[in-house]
PDB file of N, CA and C in Angstrom:
ATOM      1  N   GLN A   1       0.840  -1.189   0.000  1.00 58.00           N
ATOM      2  CA  GLN A   1       0.000   0.000   0.000  1.00 58.00           C
ATOM      3  C   GLN A   1       0.879   1.244   0.000  1.00 58.00           C
ATOM      4  N   VAL A   2       0.764   2.053  -1.033  1.00 59.00           N
ATOM      5  CA  VAL A   2       1.541   3.272  -1.146  1.00 59.00           C
ATOM      6  C   VAL A   2       0.922   4.350  -0.268  1.00 59.00           C
ATOM      7  N   GLN A   3       1.735   4.889   0.629  1.00 78.00           N
ATOM      8  CA  GLN A   3       1.239   5.904   1.555  1.00 78.00           C
ATOM      9  C   GLN A   3       1.991   7.222   1.462  1.00 78.00           C
ATOM     10  N   LEU A   4       3.194   7.196   0.927  1.00 92.00           N
ATOM     11  CA  LEU A   4       3.974   8.397   0.717  1.00 92.00           C
ATOM     12  C   LEU A   4       4.196   8.598  -0.778  1.00 92.00           C
ATOM     13  N   VAL A   5       4.100   9.835  -1.217  1.00 94.00           N
ATOM     14  CA  VAL A   5       4.228  10.159  -2.629  1.00 94.00           C
ATOM     15  C   VAL A   5       5.416  11.079  -2.821  1.00 94.00           C
ATOM     16  N   GLU A   6       6.380  10.643  -3.621  1.00 96.00           N
ATOM     17  CA  GLU A   6       7.586  11.402  -3.878  1.00 96.00           C
ATOM     18  C   GLU A   6       7.541  12.069  -5.247  1.00 96.00           C
ATOM     19  N   SER A   7       8.262  13.164  -5.346  1.00 96.00           N
ATOM     20  CA  SER A   7       8.411  13.849  -6.618  1.00 96.00           C
ATOM     21  C   SER A   7       9.694  14.663  -6.596  1.00 96.00           C
ATOM     22  N   GLY A   8      10.139  15.089  -7.763  1.00 97.00           N
ATOM     23  CA  GLY A   8      11.270  15.992  -7.857  1.00 97.00           C
ATOM     24  C   GLY A   8      12.547  15.398  -8.410  1.00 97.00           C
ATOM     25  N   GLY A   9      12.592  14.101  -8.610  1.00 97.00           N
ATOM     26  CA  GLY A   9      13.790  13.495  -9.159  1.00 97.00           C
ATOM     27  C   GLY A   9      13.956  13.819 -10.627  1.00 97.00           C
ATOM     28  N   GLY A  10      15.110  13.459 -11.152  1.00 98.00           N
ATOM     29  CA  GLY A  10      15.365  13.707 -12.553  1.00 98.00           C
ATOM     30  C   GLY A  10      16.830  13.627 -12.890  1.00 98.00           C
ATOM     31  N   LEU A  11      17.154  14.104 -14.066  1.00 98.00           N
ATOM     32  CA  LEU A  11      18.515  14.120 -14.574  1.00 98.00           C
ATOM     33  C   LEU A  11      19.061  15.536 -14.492  1.00 98.00           C
ATOM     34  N   VAL A  12      20.242  15.671 -13.922  1.00 98.00           N
ATOM     35  CA  VAL A  12      20.846  16.983 -13.758  1.00 98.00           C
ATOM     36  C   VAL A  12      22.352  16.864 -13.936  1.00 98.00           C
ATOM     37  N   GLN A  13      22.958  17.924 -14.409  1.00 98.00           N
ATOM     38  CA  GLN A  13      24.408  17.946 -14.552  1.00 98.00           C
ATOM     39  C   GLN A  13      25.076  18.230 -13.221  1.00 98.00           C
ATOM     40  N   ALA A  14      26.303  17.787 -13.098  1.00 98.00           N
ATOM     41  CA  ALA A  14      27.070  18.055 -11.886  1.00 98.00           C
ATOM     42  C   ALA A  14      27.086  19.548 -11.587  1.00 98.00           C
ATOM     43  N   GLY A  15      26.910  19.866 -10.320  1.00 98.00           N
ATOM     44  CA  GLY A  15      26.832  21.250  -9.894  1.00 98.00           C
ATOM     45  C   GLY A  15      25.424  21.801  -9.849  1.00 98.00           C
ATOM     46  N   GLY A  16      24.479  21.071 -10.392  1.00 98.00           N
ATOM     47  CA  GLY A  16      23.102  21.512 -10.409  1.00 98.00           C
ATOM     48  C   GLY A  16      22.381  21.208  -9.112  1.00 98.00           C
ATOM     49  N   SER A  17      21.085  21.505  -9.111  1.00 98.00           N
ATOM     50  CA  SER A  17      20.271  21.351  -7.918  1.00 98.00           C
ATOM     51  C   SER A  17      18.951  20.672  -8.237  1.00 98.00           C
ATOM     52  N   LEU A  18      18.423  19.992  -7.252  1.00 98.00           N
ATOM     53  CA  LEU A  18      17.097  19.406  -7.307  1.00 98.00           C
ATOM     54  C   LEU A  18      16.470  19.524  -5.928  1.00 98.00           C
ATOM     55  N   ARG A  19      15.153  19.550  -5.898  1.00 98.00           N
ATOM     56  CA  ARG A  19      14.449  19.492  -4.635  1.00 98.00           C
ATOM     57  C   ARG A  19      13.418  18.382  -4.683  1.00 98.00           C
ATOM     58  N   LEU A  20      13.558  17.457  -3.771  1.00 98.00           N
ATOM     59  CA  LEU A  20      12.642  16.344  -3.666  1.00 98.00           C
ATOM     60  C   LEU A  20      11.555  16.653  -2.649  1.00 98.00           C
ATOM     61  N   SER A  21      10.366  16.156  -2.920  1.00 98.00           N
ATOM     62  CA  SER A  21       9.246  16.321  -2.015  1.00 98.00           C
ATOM     63  C   SER A  21       8.657  14.959  -1.679  1.00 98.00           C
ATOM     64  N   CYS A  22       8.122  14.854  -0.494  1.00 96.00           N
ATOM     65  CA  CYS A  22       7.489  13.621  -0.041  1.00 96.00           C
ATOM     66  C   CYS A  22       6.276  13.995   0.789  1.00 96.00           C
ATOM     67  N   ALA A  23       5.110  13.623   0.314  1.00 93.00           N
ATOM     68  CA  ALA A  23       3.865  13.974   0.978  1.00 93.00           C
ATOM     69  C   ALA A  23       3.162  12.733   1.508  1.00 93.00           C
ATOM     70  N   ALA A  24       2.526  12.891   2.652  1.00 85.00           N
ATOM     71  CA  ALA A  24       1.813  11.800   3.291  1.00 85.00           C
ATOM     72  C   ALA A  24       0.379  12.199   3.581  1.00 85.00           C
ATOM     73  N   PRO A  25      -0.530  11.237   3.554  1.00 72.00           N
ATOM     74  CA  PRO A  25      -1.902  11.541   3.916  1.00 72.00           C
ATOM     75  C   PRO A  25      -2.023  11.795   5.409  1.00 72.00           C
ATOM     76  N   SER A  26      -3.102  12.434   5.783  1.00 67.00           N
ATOM     77  CA  SER A  26      -3.303  12.801   7.178  1.00 67.00           C
ATOM     78  C   SER A  26      -3.527  11.606   8.088  1.00 67.00           C
ATOM     79  N   LEU A  27      -3.755  10.437   7.503  1.00 64.00           N
ATOM     80  CA  LEU A  27      -4.027   9.270   8.325  1.00 64.00           C
ATOM     81  C   LEU A  27      -2.801   8.754   9.061  1.00 64.00           C
ATOM     82  N   ILE A  28      -1.627   9.291   8.771  1.00 72.00           N
ATOM     83  CA  ILE A  28      -0.418   8.928   9.502  1.00 72.00           C
ATOM     84  C   ILE A  28      -0.326   9.798  10.747  1.00 72.00           C
ATOM     85  N   PHE A  29      -0.330   9.141  11.882  1.00 74.00           N
ATOM     86  CA  PHE A  29      -0.342   9.851  13.156  1.00 74.00           C
ATOM     87  C   PHE A  29       0.972   9.678  13.910  1.00 74.00           C
ATOM     88  N   ASN A  30       1.220  10.627  14.773  1.00 83.00           N
ATOM     89  CA  ASN A  30       2.344  10.550  15.705  1.00 83.00           C
ATOM     90  C   ASN A  30       3.692  10.368  15.016  1.00 83.00           C
ATOM     91  N   VAL A  31       3.865  11.036  13.900  1.00 84.00           N
ATOM     92  CA  VAL A  31       5.150  10.981  13.210  1.00 84.00           C
ATOM     93  C   VAL A  31       6.179  11.758  14.025  1.00 84.00           C
ATOM     94  N   ASN A  32       7.279  11.104  14.331  1.00 86.00           N
ATOM     95  CA  ASN A  32       8.312  11.756  15.124  1.00 86.00           C
ATOM     96  C   ASN A  32       9.622  11.966  14.376  1.00 86.00           C
ATOM     97  N   ALA A  33       9.715  11.399  13.187  1.00 91.00           N
ATOM     98  CA  ALA A  33      10.922  11.596  12.394  1.00 91.00           C
ATOM     99  C   ALA A  33      10.614  11.348  10.932  1.00 91.00           C
ATOM    100  N   MET A  34      11.311  12.057  10.083  1.00 93.00           N
ATOM    101  CA  MET A  34      11.232  11.864   8.653  1.00 93.00           C
ATOM    102  C   MET A  34      12.647  11.810   8.108  1.00 93.00           C
ATOM    103  N   GLY A  35      12.832  11.027   7.083  1.00 96.00           N
ATOM    104  CA  GLY A  35      14.172  10.902   6.546  1.00 96.00           C
ATOM    105  C   GLY A  35      14.191  10.616   5.070  1.00 96.00           C
ATOM    106  N   TRP A  36      15.364  10.804   4.495  1.00 98.00           N
ATOM    107  CA  TRP A  36      15.628  10.474   3.113  1.00 98.00           C
ATOM    108  C   TRP A  36      16.761   9.463   3.045  1.00 98.00           C
ATOM    109  N   TYR A  37      16.537   8.422   2.300  1.00 98.00           N
ATOM    110  CA  TYR A  37      17.537   7.401   2.033  1.00 98.00           C
ATOM    111  C   TYR A  37      17.833   7.384   0.543  1.00 98.00           C
ATOM    112  N   ARG A  38      18.963   6.822   0.207  1.00 98.00           N
ATOM    113  CA  ARG A  38      19.252   6.610  -1.204  1.00 98.00           C
ATOM    114  C   ARG A  38      19.963   5.276  -1.384  1.00 98.00           C
ATOM    115  N   GLN A  39      19.801   4.738  -2.557  1.00 98.00           N
ATOM    116  CA  GLN A  39      20.462   3.498  -2.909  1.00 98.00           C
ATOM    117  C   GLN A  39      21.141   3.685  -4.254  1.00 98.00           C
ATOM    118  N   ALA A  40      22.451   3.697  -4.226  1.00 95.00           N
ATOM    119  CA  ALA A  40      23.236   3.801  -5.445  1.00 95.00           C
ATOM    120  C   ALA A  40      23.421   2.414  -6.046  1.00 95.00           C
ATOM    121  N   PRO A  41      23.683   2.348  -7.335  1.00 89.00           N
ATOM    122  CA  PRO A  41      23.891   1.047  -7.971  1.00 89.00           C
ATOM    123  C   PRO A  41      24.987   0.243  -7.284  1.00 89.00           C
ATOM    124  N   GLY A  42      24.668  -0.981  -6.919  1.00 91.00           N
ATOM    125  CA  GLY A  42      25.632  -1.855  -6.292  1.00 91.00           C
ATOM    126  C   GLY A  42      25.908  -1.578  -4.831  1.00 91.00           C
ATOM    127  N   LYS A  43      25.152  -0.687  -4.219  1.00 94.00           N
ATOM    128  CA  LYS A  43      25.379  -0.336  -2.826  1.00 94.00           C
ATOM    129  C   LYS A  43      24.126  -0.551  -1.994  1.00 94.00           C
ATOM    130  N   GLN A  44      24.329  -0.612  -0.687  1.00 96.00           N
ATOM    131  CA  GLN A  44      23.224  -0.714   0.241  1.00 96.00           C
ATOM    132  C   GLN A  44      22.521   0.635   0.381  1.00 96.00           C
ATOM    133  N   ARG A  45      21.270   0.570   0.753  1.00 96.00           N
ATOM    134  CA  ARG A  45      20.531   1.785   1.011  1.00 96.00           C
ATOM    135  C   ARG A  45      21.125   2.488   2.229  1.00 96.00           C
ATOM    136  N   GLU A  46      21.321   3.789   2.121  1.00 97.00           N
ATOM    137  CA  GLU A  46      21.927   4.548   3.194  1.00 97.00           C
ATOM    138  C   GLU A  46      21.068   5.741   3.565  1.00 97.00           C
ATOM    139  N   LEU A  47      21.148   6.103   4.819  1.00 97.00           N
ATOM    140  CA  LEU A  47      20.444   7.282   5.302  1.00 97.00           C
ATOM    141  C   LEU A  47      21.202   8.523   4.867  1.00 97.00           C
ATOM    142  N   VAL A  48      20.499   9.425   4.216  1.00 98.00           N
ATOM    143  CA  VAL A  48      21.091  10.660   3.728  1.00 98.00           C
ATOM    144  C   VAL A  48      20.858  11.803   4.705  1.00 98.00           C
ATOM    145  N   ALA A  49      19.627  11.931   5.172  1.00 98.00           N
ATOM    146  CA  ALA A  49      19.266  13.020   6.071  1.00 98.00           C
ATOM    147  C   ALA A  49      17.998  12.662   6.815  1.00 98.00           C
ATOM    148  N   ASP A  50      17.854  13.192   8.003  1.00 97.00           N
ATOM    149  CA  ASP A  50      16.600  13.031   8.716  1.00 97.00           C
ATOM    150  C   ASP A  50      16.299  14.263   9.549  1.00 97.00           C
ATOM    151  N   ILE A  51      15.046  14.367   9.940  1.00 96.00           N
ATOM    152  CA  ILE A  51      14.585  15.481  10.751  1.00 96.00           C
ATOM    153  C   ILE A  51      13.588  14.936  11.754  1.00 96.00           C
ATOM    154  N   THR A  52      13.692  15.387  12.986  1.00 91.00           N
ATOM    155  CA  THR A  52      12.894  14.850  14.070  1.00 91.00           C
ATOM    156  C   THR A  52      11.987  15.914  14.660  1.00 91.00           C
ATOM    157  N   THR A  53      11.164  15.481  15.596  1.00 81.00           N
ATOM    158  CA  THR A  53      10.364  16.425  16.358  1.00 81.00           C
ATOM    159  C   THR A  53      11.293  17.445  17.008  1.00 81.00           C
ATOM    160  N   GLY A  54      10.931  18.693  16.876  1.00 84.00           N
ATOM    161  CA  GLY A  54      11.801  19.759  17.324  1.00 84.00           C
ATOM    162  C   GLY A  54      12.737  20.241  16.235  1.00 84.00           C
ATOM    163  N   ASP A  55      12.624  19.657  15.056  1.00 87.00           N
ATOM    164  CA  ASP A  55      13.379  20.075  13.869  1.00 87.00           C
ATOM    165  C   ASP A  55      14.874  19.853  14.007  1.00 87.00           C
ATOM    166  N   SER A  56      15.249  18.870  14.787  1.00 94.00           N
ATOM    167  CA  SER A  56      16.647  18.469  14.828  1.00 94.00           C
ATOM    168  C   SER A  56      16.986  17.695  13.555  1.00 94.00           C
ATOM    169  N   THR A  57      18.077  18.054  12.920  1.00 97.00           N
ATOM    170  CA  THR A  57      18.458  17.440  11.649  1.00 97.00           C
ATOM    171  C   THR A  57      19.809  16.767  11.744  1.00 97.00           C
ATOM    172  N   SER A  58      20.011  15.803  10.870  1.00 97.00           N
ATOM    173  CA  SER A  58      21.302  15.156  10.744  1.00 97.00           C
ATOM    174  C   SER A  58      21.520  14.771   9.298  1.00 97.00           C
ATOM    175  N   TYR A  59      22.794  14.644   8.923  1.00 98.00           N
ATOM    176  CA  TYR A  59      23.145  14.387   7.537  1.00 98.00           C
ATOM    177  C   TYR A  59      24.295  13.408   7.454  1.00 98.00           C
ATOM    178  N   ALA A  60      24.287  12.650   6.393  1.00 98.00           N
ATOM    179  CA  ALA A  60      25.450  11.842   6.094  1.00 98.00           C
ATOM    180  C   ALA A  60      26.628  12.754   5.772  1.00 98.00           C
ATOM    181  N   ASP A  61      27.814  12.314   6.130  1.00 98.00           N
ATOM    182  CA  ASP A  61      28.995  13.140   5.897  1.00 98.00           C
ATOM    183  C   ASP A  61      29.148  13.529   4.430  1.00 98.00           C
ATOM    184  N   SER A  62      28.750  12.653   3.547  1.00 97.00           N
ATOM    185  CA  SER A  62      28.942  12.886   2.128  1.00 97.00           C
ATOM    186  C   SER A  62      28.080  14.014   1.569  1.00 97.00           C
ATOM    187  N   VAL A  63      27.039  14.409   2.306  1.00 98.00           N
ATOM    188  CA  VAL A  63      26.135  15.437   1.793  1.00 98.00           C
ATOM    189  C   VAL A  63      26.102  16.688   2.653  1.00 98.00           C
ATOM    190  N   LYS A  64      26.810  16.696   3.748  1.00 98.00           N
ATOM    191  CA  LYS A  64      26.811  17.860   4.627  1.00 98.00           C
ATOM    192  C   LYS A  64      27.266  19.102   3.882  1.00 98.00           C
ATOM    193  N   GLY A  65      26.525  20.175   4.096  1.00 98.00           N
ATOM    194  CA  GLY A  65      26.832  21.424   3.433  1.00 98.00           C
ATOM    195  C   GLY A  65      26.229  21.566   2.057  1.00 98.00           C
ATOM    196  N   ARG A  66      25.688  20.482   1.518  1.00 98.00           N
ATOM    197  CA  ARG A  66      25.103  20.518   0.185  1.00 98.00           C
ATOM    198  C   ARG A  66      23.607  20.232   0.192  1.00 98.00           C
ATOM    199  N   PHE A  67      23.159  19.375   1.097  1.00 98.00           N
ATOM    200  CA  PHE A  67      21.755  18.988   1.167  1.00 98.00           C
ATOM    201  C   PHE A  67      21.109  19.604   2.397  1.00 98.00           C
ATOM    202  N   THR A  68      19.825  19.909   2.294  1.00 98.00           N
ATOM    203  CA  THR A  68      19.066  20.434   3.404  1.00 98.00           C
ATOM    204  C   THR A  68      17.715  19.736   3.476  1.00 98.00           C
ATOM    205  N   ILE A  69      17.402  19.187   4.636  1.00 98.00           N
ATOM    206  CA  ILE A  69      16.106  18.572   4.845  1.00 98.00           C
ATOM    207  C   ILE A  69      15.228  19.538   5.629  1.00 98.00           C
ATOM    208  N   SER A  70      13.965  19.597   5.275  1.00 96.00           N
ATOM    209  CA  SER A  70      13.027  20.464   5.967  1.00 96.00           C
ATOM    210  C   SER A  70      11.642  19.837   5.926  1.00 96.00           C
ATOM    211  N   ARG A  71      10.756  20.367   6.718  1.00 93.00           N
ATOM    212  CA  ARG A  71       9.404  19.837   6.773  1.00 93.00           C
ATOM    213  C   ARG A  71       8.399  20.969   6.841  1.00 93.00           C
ATOM    214  N   ASP A  72       7.228  20.709   6.318  1.00 90.00           N
ATOM    215  CA  ASP A  72       6.117  21.636   6.380  1.00 90.00           C
ATOM    216  C   ASP A  72       4.955  20.861   6.976  1.00 90.00           C
ATOM    217  N   ASN A  73       4.720  21.076   8.254  1.00 82.00           N
ATOM    218  CA  ASN A  73       3.690  20.308   8.937  1.00 82.00           C
ATOM    219  C   ASN A  73       2.295  20.576   8.387  1.00 82.00           C
ATOM    220  N   ALA A  74       2.042  21.809   7.991  1.00 83.00           N
ATOM    221  CA  ALA A  74       0.729  22.156   7.460  1.00 83.00           C
ATOM    222  C   ALA A  74       0.427  21.399   6.182  1.00 83.00           C
ATOM    223  N   LYS A  75       1.449  21.133   5.393  1.00 86.00           N
ATOM    224  CA  LYS A  75       1.279  20.419   4.134  1.00 86.00           C
ATOM    225  C   LYS A  75       1.583  18.935   4.255  1.00 86.00           C
ATOM    226  N   ASN A  76       1.988  18.513   5.450  1.00 87.00           N
ATOM    227  CA  ASN A  76       2.315  17.102   5.667  1.00 87.00           C
ATOM    228  C   ASN A  76       3.369  16.625   4.673  1.00 87.00           C
ATOM    229  N   THR A  77       4.399  17.424   4.523  1.00 92.00           N
ATOM    230  CA  THR A  77       5.398  17.193   3.491  1.00 92.00           C
ATOM    231  C   THR A  77       6.806  17.396   4.033  1.00 92.00           C
ATOM    232  N   VAL A  78       7.718  16.570   3.565  1.00 94.00           N
ATOM    233  CA  VAL A  78       9.129  16.727   3.871  1.00 94.00           C
ATOM    234  C   VAL A  78       9.871  16.958   2.558  1.00 94.00           C
ATOM    235  N   TYR A  79      10.914  17.765   2.614  1.00 97.00           N
ATOM    236  CA  TYR A  79      11.671  18.134   1.430  1.00 97.00           C
ATOM    237  C   TYR A  79      13.140  17.787   1.600  1.00 97.00           C
ATOM    238  N   LEU A  80      13.789  17.589   0.499  1.00 98.00           N
ATOM    239  CA  LEU A  80      15.236  17.468   0.479  1.00 98.00           C
ATOM    240  C   LEU A  80      15.759  18.352  -0.639  1.00 98.00           C
ATOM    241  N   GLU A  81      16.396  19.445  -0.263  1.00 98.00           N
ATOM    242  CA  GLU A  81      17.012  20.322  -1.234  1.00 98.00           C
ATOM    243  C   GLU A  81      18.445  19.873  -1.449  1.00 98.00           C
ATOM    244  N   MET A  82      18.791  19.610  -2.680  1.00 98.00           N
ATOM    245  CA  MET A  82      20.103  19.090  -3.020  1.00 98.00           C
ATOM    246  C   MET A  82      20.809  20.089  -3.922  1.00 98.00           C
ATOM    247  N   ASN A  83      21.924  20.586  -3.462  1.00 98.00           N
ATOM    248  CA  ASN A  83      22.718  21.547  -4.212  1.00 98.00           C
ATOM    249  C   ASN A  83      24.101  20.982  -4.503  1.00 98.00           C
ATOM    250  N   SER A  84      24.764  21.596  -5.457  1.00 98.00           N
ATOM    251  CA  SER A  84      26.119  21.181  -5.826  1.00 98.00           C
ATOM    252  C   SER A  84      26.196  19.674  -6.034  1.00 98.00           C
ATOM    253  N   LEU A  85      25.280  19.164  -6.798  1.00 98.00           N
ATOM    254  CA  LEU A  85      25.180  17.723  -6.983  1.00 98.00           C
ATOM    255  C   LEU A  85      26.402  17.159  -7.693  1.00 98.00           C
ATOM    256  N   LYS A  86      26.755  15.959  -7.287  1.00 98.00           N
ATOM    257  CA  LYS A  86      27.889  15.242  -7.834  1.00 98.00           C
ATOM    258  C   LYS A  86      27.421  13.928  -8.447  1.00 98.00           C
ATOM    259  N   PRO A  87      28.174  13.386  -9.382  1.00 97.00           N
ATOM    260  CA  PRO A  87      27.792  12.083  -9.945  1.00 97.00           C
ATOM    261  C   PRO A  87      27.604  11.004  -8.883  1.00 97.00           C
ATOM    262  N   GLU A  88      28.353  11.062  -7.807  1.00 96.00           N
ATOM    263  CA  GLU A  88      28.233  10.079  -6.744  1.00 96.00           C
ATOM    264  C   GLU A  88      26.920  10.180  -5.979  1.00 96.00           C
ATOM    265  N   ASP A  89      26.165  11.240  -6.196  1.00 97.00           N
ATOM    266  CA  ASP A  89      24.847  11.368  -5.592  1.00 97.00           C
ATOM    267  C   ASP A  89      23.784  10.577  -6.349  1.00 97.00           C
ATOM    268  N   THR A  90      24.143  10.035  -7.474  1.00 98.00           N
ATOM    269  CA  THR A  90      23.199   9.283  -8.286  1.00 98.00           C
ATOM    270  C   THR A  90      22.643   8.089  -7.521  1.00 98.00           C
ATOM    271  N   GLY A  91      21.347   7.892  -7.635  1.00 98.00           N
ATOM    272  CA  GLY A  91      20.713   6.763  -6.992  1.00 98.00           C
ATOM    273  C   GLY A  91      19.217   6.958  -6.911  1.00 98.00           C
ATOM    274  N   VAL A  92      18.565   5.984  -6.338  1.00 98.00           N
ATOM    275  CA  VAL A  92      17.137   6.077  -6.085  1.00 98.00           C
ATOM    276  C   VAL A  92      16.943   6.595  -4.667  1.00 98.00           C
ATOM    277  N   TYR A  93      16.198   7.657  -4.534  1.00 98.00           N
ATOM    278  CA  TYR A  93      15.964   8.285  -3.243  1.00 98.00           C
ATOM    279  C   TYR A  93      14.594   7.901  -2.712  1.00 98.00           C
ATOM    280  N   TYR A  94      14.567   7.502  -1.459  1.00 97.00           N
ATOM    281  CA  TYR A  94      13.349   7.080  -0.794  1.00 97.00           C
ATOM    282  C   TYR A  94      13.112   7.941   0.433  1.00 97.00           C
ATOM    283  N   CYS A  95      11.887   8.362   0.635  1.00 96.00           N
ATOM    284  CA  CYS A  95      11.551   9.041   1.872  1.00 96.00           C
ATOM    285  C   CYS A  95      10.947   8.046   2.847  1.00 96.00           C
ATOM    286  N   GLN A  96      11.089   8.344   4.117  1.00 95.00           N
ATOM    287  CA  GLN A  96      10.582   7.491   5.173  1.00 95.00           C
ATOM    288  C   GLN A  96      10.026   8.347   6.293  1.00 95.00           C
ATOM    289  N   TRP A  97       8.895   7.919   6.812  1.00 92.00           N
ATOM    290  CA  TRP A  97       8.305   8.539   7.992  1.00 92.00           C
ATOM    291  C   TRP A  97       8.293   7.521   9.121  1.00 92.00           C
ATOM    292  N   GLN A  98       8.679   7.980  10.297  1.00 91.00           N
ATOM    293  CA  GLN A  98       8.717   7.116  11.469  1.00 91.00           C
ATOM    294  C   GLN A  98       7.601   7.485  12.426  1.00 91.00           C
ATOM    295  N   ALA A  99       6.844   6.490  12.815  1.00 88.00           N
ATOM    296  CA  ALA A  99       5.851   6.612  13.867  1.00 88.00           C
ATOM    297  C   ALA A  99       6.096   5.478  14.851  1.00 88.00           C
ATOM    298  N   PRO A 100       5.577   5.574  16.054  1.00 87.00           N
ATOM    299  CA  PRO A 100       5.821   4.500  17.021  1.00 87.00           C
ATOM    300  C   PRO A 100       5.425   3.132  16.479  1.00 87.00           C
ATOM    301  N   GLY A 101       6.408   2.269  16.313  1.00 88.00           N
ATOM    302  CA  GLY A 101       6.168   0.926  15.837  1.00 88.00           C
ATOM    303  C   GLY A 101       5.856   0.798  14.361  1.00 88.00           C
ATOM    304  N   LEU A 102       5.961   1.891  13.616  1.00 88.00           N
ATOM    305  CA  LEU A 102       5.590   1.867  12.205  1.00 88.00           C
ATOM    306  C   LEU A 102       6.578   2.655  11.360  1.00 88.00           C
ATOM    307  N   GLN A 103       6.728   2.224  10.137  1.00 90.00           N
ATOM    308  CA  GLN A 103       7.514   2.933   9.143  1.00 90.00           C
ATOM    309  C   GLN A 103       6.709   3.051   7.858  1.00 90.00           C
ATOM    310  N   TYR A 104       6.787   4.192   7.225  1.00 92.00           N
ATOM    311  CA  TYR A 104       6.126   4.431   5.960  1.00 92.00           C
ATOM    312  C   TYR A 104       7.176   4.855   4.946  1.00 92.00           C
ATOM    313  N   TRP A 105       7.067   4.317   3.752  1.00 93.00           N
ATOM    314  CA  TRP A 105       8.071   4.553   2.718  1.00 93.00           C
ATOM    315  C   TRP A 105       7.457   5.115   1.447  1.00 93.00           C
ATOM    316  N   GLY A 106       8.237   5.926   0.775  1.00 95.00           N
ATOM    317  CA  GLY A 106       7.866   6.376  -0.546  1.00 95.00           C
ATOM    318  C   GLY A 106       8.229   5.344  -1.591  1.00 95.00           C
ATOM    319  N   GLN A 107       7.788   5.580  -2.801  1.00 95.00           N
ATOM    320  CA  GLN A 107       8.024   4.641  -3.892  1.00 95.00           C
ATOM    321  C   GLN A 107       9.434   4.732  -4.462  1.00 95.00           C
ATOM    322  N   GLY A 108      10.120   5.798  -4.176  1.00 96.00           N
ATOM    323  CA  GLY A 108      11.447   6.021  -4.711  1.00 96.00           C
ATOM    324  C   GLY A 108      11.405   6.922  -5.927  1.00 96.00           C
ATOM    325  N   THR A 109      12.381   7.795  -6.021  1.00 97.00           N
ATOM    326  CA  THR A 109      12.508   8.663  -7.183  1.00 97.00           C
ATOM    327  C   THR A 109      13.964   8.671  -7.632  1.00 97.00           C
ATOM    328  N   GLN A 110      14.165   8.539  -8.923  1.00 97.00           N
ATOM    329  CA  GLN A 110      15.515   8.429  -9.472  1.00 97.00           C
ATOM    330  C   GLN A 110      16.164   9.798  -9.595  1.00 97.00           C
ATOM    331  N   VAL A 111      17.378   9.889  -9.093  1.00 98.00           N
ATOM    332  CA  VAL A 111      18.211  11.073  -9.266  1.00 98.00           C
ATOM    333  C   VAL A 111      19.466  10.648 -10.005  1.00 98.00           C
ATOM    334  N   THR A 112      19.695  11.255 -11.137  1.00 98.00           N
ATOM    335  CA  THR A 112      20.874  10.942 -11.935  1.00 98.00           C
ATOM    336  C   THR A 112      21.665  12.219 -12.171  1.00 98.00           C
ATOM    337  N   VAL A 113      22.925  12.192 -11.794  1.00 98.00           N
ATOM    338  CA  VAL A 113      23.798  13.347 -11.940  1.00 98.00           C
ATOM    339  C   VAL A 113      24.886  12.996 -12.935  1.00 98.00           C
ATOM    340  N   SER A 114      24.941  13.724 -14.012  1.00 97.00           N
ATOM    341  CA  SER A 114      25.939  13.486 -15.043  1.00 97.00           C
ATOM    342  C   SER A 114      27.137  14.403 -14.846  1.00 97.00           C
ATOM    343  N   SER A 115      28.293  13.945 -15.278  1.00 93.00           N
ATOM    344  CA  SER A 115      29.511  14.720 -15.127  1.00 93.00           C
ATOM    345  C   SER A 115      29.690  15.699 -16.277  1.00 93.00           C
TER     346      SER A 115
END
């Protein structure tokens, strides 16, 4: 059952920017954290960024200073702004929402960065 809807992926040249969005229906309650993961070809899925209650954020070392995660509670949406993109950022990006005892995932959106 698809519960999160992602958008914003695409093909971009190195140095460019993209902003990913992930929206959830109101039926998801008690969300305490949201995050973005990515899976590059031949690699395990890794946590890229997350944001928690109180807007505490964290980032993978590889994206610090380039990516920004944010949330809009009124729109029930989390964003990932990606700047200064590198070919190594290429992969399928997945959003995740955390609730007590539950996880919700997006369908994934492809981000391809060309050199």
